Amino acid sequence: MGGNQTLVTEFLLVGFLLSPRMRVLLFGVFSLFFTFTLLGNGVILGLISLNSRLHTPMYFFLSHLATVDIAYACNTVPQMLVNLLRPAQPISFAGCMTQTFLFLIFAATECLLLVVMSYDRYVAICLPLRYSTIMSWRVCLTLAVTSWTIGVLPALVHLMLLLPSPFCGPQKVNHFFCELVAVLKLICADTHLNELVTMVAGVLMMVGPLFTIVVSYAHILHAILKIQSGEGRWKAFSTCSSHLCVVGLFYGTAIILYVVPQHGNSQEQNKYLLLFHSLFNPMLNPLIYSLRNRDVNAALRRWLKRRDLHESLTDKK
């Protein structure tokens, strides 16, 4: 295989196997979804930054989650949209490695942020009298920085293993972006170490956090069931329902992708699952939080009322 090794300068993303008419249709639909993703998460960030009532640990972590969702979508969707209209458009080697690196960072960071958010809900419901002491701003900032920092580490290890690897044969990545497993298939050398690191990182960054979230919510459920009044019980549960929906979407997709055994045309199925993971999840997250969260709803209504009042005063002038 040594004779096939060349200096790789670019990759060709295969993308989705679709007819030209379907590509144009999906370009329009996905462009709309991408716009909704940016607008929805942007509104969440704007409301949290402008409304002092949302300056709490819960919404501080939600702002980081919205930032990750925007970055998630911006890392993969624009290249996919380009490929839908121009299927033969290549991506540079540096661009491909950067895309892989950033995707791994955002995936790991979101895993850890969801754990931190579940811990915040655990303290709020199980230890309410000590909440302000435990979840101080110093602690919140430390947890957020730690989530981002730890998220970088496995991505950095993967990148250090990828960069010196020899690539040979047709440089076609059978995906709509430079997904790690699809890129590994192009290496014309032993990839057992890469696969081992991928498996270990998957267990540490997915199974470990999910187990922590399940344990946290087991304690939360136990505490909620002890509440005597139905109204208090409902209020406590409603503060967690949005986070549970987001956790279910994120980990449900991830488990199907990387844990459940794949059969048949699994590569094509994985493309659509990862599309859901990188486009639909970030689009649905702000919708879930806005529909299921009274504080966000109230902040949005107040902002809309102020905007209408400002516009009416401007018209009168």
GROMACS .gro file of C-alpha atoms in nm, residues 84-312:
model
  229
   84LEU     CA    1  -2.592   1.984  -0.185
   85LEU     CA    2  -2.561   2.242  -0.463
   86ARG     CA    3  -2.206   2.154  -0.573
   87PRO     CA    4  -2.147   1.783  -0.495
   88ALA     CA    5  -1.792   1.782  -0.631
   89GLN     CA    6  -1.677   2.069  -0.410
   90PRO     CA    7  -1.368   1.950  -0.216
   91ILE     CA    8  -1.262   2.044   0.136
   92SER     CA    9  -0.897   2.109   0.216
   93PHE     CA   10  -0.699   1.874   0.439
   94ALA     CA   11  -0.662   2.148   0.702
   95GLY     CA   12  -1.032   2.229   0.678
   96CYS     CA   13  -1.127   1.865   0.718
   97MET     CA   14  -0.905   1.816   1.024
   98THR     CA   15  -1.037   2.139   1.175
   99GLN     CA   16  -1.397   2.029   1.120
  100THR     CA   17  -1.331   1.693   1.285
  101PHE     CA   18  -1.150   1.858   1.575
  102LEU     CA   19  -1.425   2.115   1.641
  103PHE     CA   20  -1.704   1.857   1.611
  104LEU     CA   21  -1.538   1.640   1.877
  105ILE     CA   22  -1.491   1.942   2.106
  106PHE     CA   23  -1.854   2.050   2.082
  107ALA     CA   24  -1.986   1.694   2.126
  108ALA     CA   25  -1.777   1.631   2.439
  109THR     CA   26  -1.852   1.976   2.582
  110GLU     CA   27  -2.226   1.929   2.538
  111CYS     CA   28  -2.204   1.594   2.718
  112LEU     CA   29  -2.036   1.761   3.014
  113LEU     CA   30  -2.265   2.066   3.014
  114LEU     CA   31  -2.569   1.837   3.036
  115VAL     CA   32  -2.409   1.671   3.340
  116VAL     CA   33  -2.343   2.010   3.502
  117MET     CA   34  -2.702   2.119   3.435
  118SER     CA   35  -2.835   1.799   3.595
  119TYR     CA   36  -2.614   1.865   3.899
  120ASP     CA   37  -2.753   2.219   3.919
  121ARG     CA   38  -3.110   2.079   3.922
  122TYR     CA   39  -3.008   1.820   4.183
  123VAL     CA   40  -2.879   2.089   4.419
  124ALA     CA   41  -3.181   2.315   4.355
  125ILE     CA   42  -3.437   2.043   4.438
  126CYS     CA   43  -3.257   1.816   4.684
  127LEU     CA   44  -3.055   2.082   4.870
  128PRO     CA   45  -3.257   2.404   4.823
  129LEU     CA   46  -3.138   2.575   5.143
  130ARG     CA   47  -2.774   2.535   5.040
  131TYR     CA   48  -2.826   2.613   4.672
  132SER     CA   49  -2.689   2.969   4.674
  133THR     CA   50  -2.384   2.857   4.871
  134ILE     CA   51  -2.304   2.549   4.663
  135MET     CA   52  -2.382   2.701   4.323
  136SER     CA   53  -2.194   3.027   4.372
  137TRP     CA   54  -2.083   3.219   4.064
  138ARG     CA   55  -1.727   3.109   4.124
  139VAL     CA   56  -1.837   2.744   4.121
  140CYS     CA   57  -2.052   2.797   3.811
  141LEU     CA   58  -1.766   2.961   3.622
  142THR     CA   59  -1.531   2.680   3.726
  143LEU     CA   60  -1.777   2.414   3.609
  144ALA     CA   61  -1.829   2.585   3.273
  145VAL     CA   62  -1.456   2.635   3.209
  146THR     CA   63  -1.387   2.275   3.316
  147SER     CA   64  -1.652   2.145   3.074
  148TRP     CA   65  -1.495   2.331   2.782
  149THR     CA   66  -1.140   2.237   2.884
  150ILE     CA   67  -1.211   1.867   2.926
  151GLY     CA   68  -1.406   1.876   2.599
  152VAL     CA   69  -1.090   1.985   2.417
  153LEU     CA   70  -0.868   1.708   2.554
  154PRO     CA   71  -1.010   1.399   2.374
  155ALA     CA   72  -1.042   1.601   2.053
  156LEU     CA   73  -0.677   1.699   2.082
  157VAL     CA   74  -0.573   1.335   2.128
  158HIS     CA   75  -0.771   1.232   1.818
  159LEU     CA   76  -0.615   1.514   1.616
  160MET     CA   77  -0.261   1.419   1.723
  161LEU     CA   78  -0.326   1.063   1.605
  162LEU     CA   79  -0.485   1.174   1.276
  163LEU     CA   80  -0.235   1.432   1.153
  164PRO     CA   81   0.068   1.202   1.109
  165SER     CA   82  -0.139   0.917   0.962
  166PRO     CA   83  -0.080   0.824   0.595
  167PHE     CA   84  -0.381   0.857   0.364
  168CYS     CA   85  -0.402   0.669   0.036
  169GLY     CA   86  -0.644   0.570  -0.235
  170PRO     CA   87  -0.944   0.785  -0.337
  171GLN     CA   88  -0.981   1.065  -0.082
  172LYS     CA   89  -1.360   1.037  -0.063
  173VAL     CA   90  -1.513   1.083   0.282
  174ASN     CA   91  -1.842   0.893   0.279
  175HIS     CA   92  -2.024   1.154   0.483
  176PHE     CA   93  -2.161   1.510   0.461
  177PHE     CA   94  -1.878   1.637   0.685
  178CYS     CA   95  -1.542   1.509   0.807
  179GLU     CA   96  -1.678   1.271   1.068
  180LEU     CA   97  -1.405   1.090   1.261
  181VAL     CA   98  -1.499   0.729   1.177
  182ALA     CA   99  -1.544   0.812   0.807
  183VAL     CA  100  -1.201   0.981   0.796
  184LEU     CA  101  -1.034   0.689   0.975
  185LYS     CA  102  -1.144   0.459   0.693
  186LEU     CA  103  -0.915   0.649   0.454
  187ILE     CA  104  -0.599   0.579   0.653
  188CYS     CA  105  -0.378   0.319   0.483
  189ALA     CA  106  -0.213   0.203   0.805
  190ASP     CA  107  -0.305   0.022   1.124
  191THR     CA  108  -0.587   0.217   1.293
  192HIS     CA  109  -0.629  -0.003   1.600
  193LEU     CA  110  -0.492   0.269   1.828
  194ASN     CA  111  -0.729   0.526   1.678
  195GLU     CA  112  -1.022   0.289   1.724
  196LEU     CA  113  -0.920   0.209   2.082
  197VAL     CA  114  -0.896   0.579   2.168
  198THR     CA  115  -1.235   0.638   2.002
  199MET     CA  116  -1.394   0.360   2.207
  200VAL     CA  117  -1.238   0.472   2.537
  201ALA     CA  118  -1.329   0.836   2.472
  202GLY     CA  119  -1.684   0.731   2.383
  203VAL     CA  120  -1.723   0.542   2.711
  204LEU     CA  121  -1.574   0.823   2.919
  205MET     CA  122  -1.756   1.108   2.745
  206MET     CA  123  -2.092   0.938   2.687
  207VAL     CA  124  -2.155   0.644   2.921
  208GLY     CA  125  -1.996   0.815   3.224
  209PRO     CA  126  -2.192   1.143   3.192
  210LEU     CA  127  -2.517   0.958   3.114
  211PHE     CA  128  -2.476   0.743   3.426
  212THR     CA  129  -2.416   1.059   3.634
  213ILE     CA  130  -2.729   1.222   3.490
  214VAL     CA  131  -2.940   0.912   3.564
  215VAL     CA  132  -2.814   0.902   3.925
  216SER     CA  133  -2.883   1.276   3.967
  217TYR     CA  134  -3.238   1.243   3.841
  218ALA     CA  135  -3.300   0.935   4.054
  219HIS     CA  136  -3.226   1.153   4.358
  220ILE     CA  137  -3.435   1.436   4.213
  221LEU     CA  138  -3.732   1.206   4.153
  222HIS     CA  139  -3.704   1.072   4.507
  223ALA     CA  140  -3.704   1.428   4.644
  224ILE     CA  141  -4.001   1.533   4.425
  225LEU     CA  142  -4.210   1.237   4.545
  226LYS     CA  143  -4.156   1.355   4.904
  227ILE     CA  144  -4.318   1.694   4.830
  228GLN     CA  145  -4.665   1.700   4.984
  229SER     CA  146  -4.847   1.952   4.766
  230GLY     CA  147  -4.934   1.869   4.407
  231GLU     CA  148  -4.852   2.223   4.297
  232GLY     CA  149  -4.506   2.210   4.454
  233ARG     CA  150  -4.444   1.870   4.301
  234TRP     CA  151  -4.546   1.994   3.956
  235LYS     CA  152  -4.332   2.309   3.988
  236ALA     CA  153  -4.026   2.103   4.083
  237PHE     CA  154  -4.081   1.861   3.796
  238SER     CA  155  -4.141   2.139   3.541
  239THR     CA  156  -3.799   2.289   3.614
  240CYS     CA  157  -3.639   1.958   3.508
  241SER     CA  158  -3.862   1.855   3.217
  242SER     CA  159  -3.688   2.076   2.958
  243HIS     CA  160  -3.346   1.943   3.053
  244LEU     CA  161  -3.472   1.584   3.044
  245CYS     CA  162  -3.607   1.635   2.690
  246VAL     CA  163  -3.272   1.773   2.572
  247VAL     CA  164  -3.082   1.488   2.741
  248GLY     CA  165  -3.313   1.234   2.577
  249LEU     CA  166  -3.262   1.384   2.229
  250PHE     CA  167  -2.885   1.412   2.262
  251TYR     CA  168  -2.807   1.077   2.420
  252GLY     CA  169  -3.080   0.890   2.231
  253THR     CA  170  -2.921   0.982   1.899
  254ALA     CA  171  -2.568   0.923   2.027
  255ILE     CA  172  -2.650   0.576   2.161
  256ILE     CA  173  -2.813   0.471   1.833
  257LEU     CA  174  -2.508   0.598   1.645
  258TYR     CA  175  -2.226   0.460   1.854
  259VAL     CA  176  -2.364   0.188   2.084
  260VAL     CA  177  -2.641  -0.001   1.900
  261PRO     CA  178  -2.496  -0.255   1.649
  262GLN     CA  179  -2.529  -0.140   1.289
  263HIS     CA  180  -2.673  -0.360   1.015
  264GLY     CA  181  -2.743  -0.326   0.645
  265ASN     CA  182  -2.693   0.016   0.492
  266SER     CA  183  -2.569   0.158   0.822
  267GLN     CA  184  -2.343   0.423   0.669
  268GLU     CA  185  -2.635   0.600   0.502
  269GLN     CA  186  -2.843   0.568   0.819
  270ASN     CA  187  -2.559   0.718   1.023
  271LYS     CA  188  -2.550   1.020   0.793
  272TYR     CA  189  -2.914   1.099   0.861
  273LEU     CA  190  -2.877   1.035   1.234
  274LEU     CA  191  -2.577   1.266   1.252
  275LEU     CA  192  -2.771   1.522   1.050
  276PHE     CA  193  -3.039   1.506   1.319
  277HIS     CA  194  -2.768   1.527   1.585
  278SER     CA  195  -2.592   1.831   1.438
  279LEU     CA  196  -2.887   2.025   1.289
  280PHE     CA  197  -3.221   1.921   1.437
  281ASN     CA  198  -3.104   1.886   1.799
  282PRO     CA  199  -2.961   2.242   1.810
  283MET     CA  200  -3.279   2.370   1.642
  284LEU     CA  201  -3.512   2.187   1.884
  285ASN     CA  202  -3.326   2.276   2.206
  286PRO     CA  203  -3.430   2.645   2.221
  287LEU     CA  204  -3.784   2.547   2.121
  288ILE     CA  205  -3.800   2.295   2.407
  289TYR     CA  206  -3.670   2.546   2.661
  290SER     CA  207  -3.901   2.822   2.541
  291LEU     CA  208  -4.212   2.601   2.544
  292ARG     CA  209  -4.144   2.419   2.870
  293ASN     CA  210  -3.990   2.700   3.075
  294ARG     CA  211  -4.204   2.969   3.236
  295ASP     CA  212  -3.913   3.206   3.302
  296VAL     CA  213  -3.799   3.202   2.940
  297ASN     CA  214  -4.157   3.245   2.820
  298ALA     CA  215  -4.211   3.537   3.055
  299ALA     CA  216  -3.884   3.702   2.951
  300LEU     CA  217  -3.975   3.661   2.584
  301ARG     CA  218  -4.320   3.815   2.639
  302ARG     CA  219  -4.171   4.112   2.827
  303TRP     CA  220  -3.919   4.167   2.549
  304LEU     CA  221  -4.191   4.155   2.283
  305LYS     CA  222  -4.406   4.402   2.480
  306ARG     CA  223  -4.114   4.645   2.517
  307ARG     CA  224  -4.042   4.616   2.147
  308ASP     CA  225  -4.406   4.685   2.056
  309LEU     CA  226  -4.414   4.981   2.295
  310HIS     CA  227  -4.094   5.120   2.146
  311GLU     CA  228  -4.229   5.082   1.793
  312SER     CA  229  -4.559   5.253   1.886
   0.00000   0.00000   0.00000
